[in-house]
Coordinates of N, CA and C in Angstrom, one line a residue:
M107 N 21.3 93.4 -18.3 CA 22.2 92.4 -17.8 C 22.0 91.9 -18.9
S108 N 24.0 90.6 -18.7 CA 24.4 90.0 -19.7 C 23.5 89.1 -19.7
K109 N 23.5 87.7 -20.8 CA 23.2 86.4 -20.8 C 23.5 86.1 -19.8
P110 N 24.8 85.7 -19.7 CA 25.6 85.0 -18.7 C 25.0 85.1 -16.9
M111 N 25.2 86.4 -16.7 CA 24.9 87.1 -15.5 C 23.3 86.2 -15.2
S112 N 22.0 86.3 -15.8 CA 20.9 85.7 -16.2 C 20.7 84.2 -16.4
L113 N 21.7 84.0 -16.7 CA 21.6 81.9 -16.7 C 22.3 82.0 -15.3
L114 N 22.8 82.4 -14.9 CA 23.8 82.4 -13.5 C 22.2 82.9 -12.1
F115 N 21.8 83.6 -12.5 CA 20.3 84.1 -11.3 C 19.2 83.0 -11.5
A116 N 19.2 82.6 -12.8 CA 17.9 82.0 -13.1 C 18.5 80.6 -12.6
V117 N 19.8 80.1 -13.0 CA 20.5 78.6 -12.4 C 20.0 78.5 -11.0
L118 N 20.5 79.4 -10.2 CA 20.9 79.6 -8.7 C 19.4 79.8 -8.1
S119 N 18.4 80.2 -8.5 CA 17.2 80.3 -8.6 C 16.6 78.5 -8.1
V120 N 16.8 78.5 -9.7 CA 15.9 76.5 -9.8 C 16.9 76.0 -8.8
L121 N 17.9 76.0 -8.3 CA 18.4 74.9 -7.6 C 18.2 75.4 -6.3
F122 N 17.6 76.6 -5.8 CA 17.3 76.8 -4.5 C 16.1 76.4 -4.4
M123 N 14.9 76.6 -5.6 CA 14.2 75.8 -5.5 C 13.3 74.2 -5.6
L124 N 14.3 74.1 -5.8 CA 14.7 72.1 -6.0 C 14.8 71.6 -4.2
A125 N 16.1 72.7 -4.2 CA 16.6 72.6 -2.2 C 15.0 72.9 -1.4
T126 N 14.7 73.6 -1.5 CA 13.1 73.9 -1.1 C 12.1 72.8 -0.9
A127 N 12.0 72.3 -2.2 CA 10.9 71.3 -2.6 C 11.6 69.4 -1.7
V128 N 13.1 69.8 -1.9 CA 13.7 68.1 -1.0 C 13.5 68.6 0.1
S129 N 13.8 69.5 1.3 CA 14.1 70.2 2.3 C 12.0 70.4 3.1
I130 N 11.8 69.9 2.7 CA 10.0 70.2 2.8 C 10.0 69.3 3.3
S131 N 9.7 67.8 3.2 CA 9.8 66.4 3.9 C 11.0 66.3 4.6
V132 N 12.1 66.9 4.9 CA 13.1 66.4 5.9 C 13.2 67.4 6.8
N133 N 12.7 68.8 6.7 CA 12.6 69.6 8.2 C 11.8 70.7 7.6
G134 N 11.0 71.0 8.5 CA 10.0 72.4 8.6 C 10.7 73.9 8.2
W135 N 12.0 73.9 9.4 CA 12.7 74.8 9.6 C 13.4 75.1 8.0
L136 N 14.3 74.2 7.5 CA 15.2 73.8 6.7 C 14.3 74.7 5.4
A137 N 13.2 74.3 5.3 CA 12.4 74.5 3.6 C 11.7 75.9 3.8
L138 N 11.4 76.2 5.4 CA 11.7 78.0 5.6 C 13.0 79.0 5.5
L139 N 13.7 78.0 5.8 CA 15.4 79.0 5.1 C 15.3 78.6 3.5
M140 N 15.0 77.9 2.9 CA 15.4 77.4 1.5 C 14.6 78.6 0.8
S141 N 13.6 78.4 0.9 CA 12.6 79.4 0.5 C 12.7 80.9 0.4
V142 N 13.1 81.2 1.6 CA 14.0 82.9 2.4 C 15.0 83.3 1.1
L143 N 15.8 82.1 1.1 CA 16.6 82.2 0.1 C 16.5 82.2 -1.8
T144 N 15.3 81.6 -1.4 CA 15.0 81.6 -2.8 C 14.4 82.7 -3.8
L145 N 13.4 83.4 -2.9 CA 13.1 84.5 -2.5 C 14.1 85.9 -2.7
F146 N 15.0 86.0 -1.9 CA 15.9 86.8 -1.8 C 16.6 86.5 -3.1
M147 N 17.1 85.1 -3.9 CA 17.6 85.5 -5.3 C 16.9 85.6 -6.0
I148 N 15.5 85.9 -6.2 CA 15.1 86.3 -7.4 C 14.9 87.6 -7.4
G149 N 14.7 88.3 -6.0 CA 14.8 89.3 -5.9 C 16.0 90.1 -5.9
S150 N 17.4 89.7 -6.0 CA 18.4 90.0 -5.9 C 18.6 90.0 -7.8
G151 N 18.2 88.8 -8.6 CA 18.4 89.1 -9.7 C 17.9 90.6 -10.4
F152 N 16.4 90.3 -10.0 CA 15.5 92.0 -9.9 C 16.2 93.1 -10.2
I153 N 16.6 93.5 -9.0 CA 17.7 94.6 -8.2 C 18.6 94.8 -9.4
V154 N 19.5 93.4 -9.6 CA 20.8 93.6 -10.8 C 20.3 94.3 -12.1
K155 N 19.2 93.9 -12.3 CA 18.3 94.4 -14.2 C 18.4 95.5 -13.7
A156 N 17.5 96.1 -12.8 CA 16.6 97.3 -12.8 C 18.2 98.4 -12.4
R157 N 19.0 98.4 -12.3 CA 20.2 98.8 -11.5 C 21.5 98.9 -12.9
L158 N 21.4 97.9 -13.5 CA 22.4 98.2 -14.5 C 21.5 98.6 -16.0
R159 N 19.9 98.5 -15.7 CA 19.4 99.0 -16.7 C 19.3 100.9 -16.2
R160 N 19.4 101.3 -15.3 CA 19.4 102.8 -15.2 C 21.0 103.0 -15.0
R161 N 21.6 102.5 -15.0 CA 22.7 103.0 -15.1 C 23.3 103.2 -17.0
G162 N 23.0 102.0 -17.5 CA 23.4 102.2 -18.8 C 22.0 102.4 -19.9

C-alpha cells in the first residue's frame, strides 16, 4: 500500500474515532453507528492492504 493511501485510511479512522467519542455524550445510537463505521474503515484498510500485497 502506498504511503498516501495508508495516511488516508489512518486519518479517516482517527476522525471516525473522534466522532465516536463526541457522539457518546450526544446519542447512544449515533455512537453505535460511528463505532461500526470506525471498525469498517479499519477493516477495509487491512483488506485493501492484503489485496494489494497479493496482487503485486
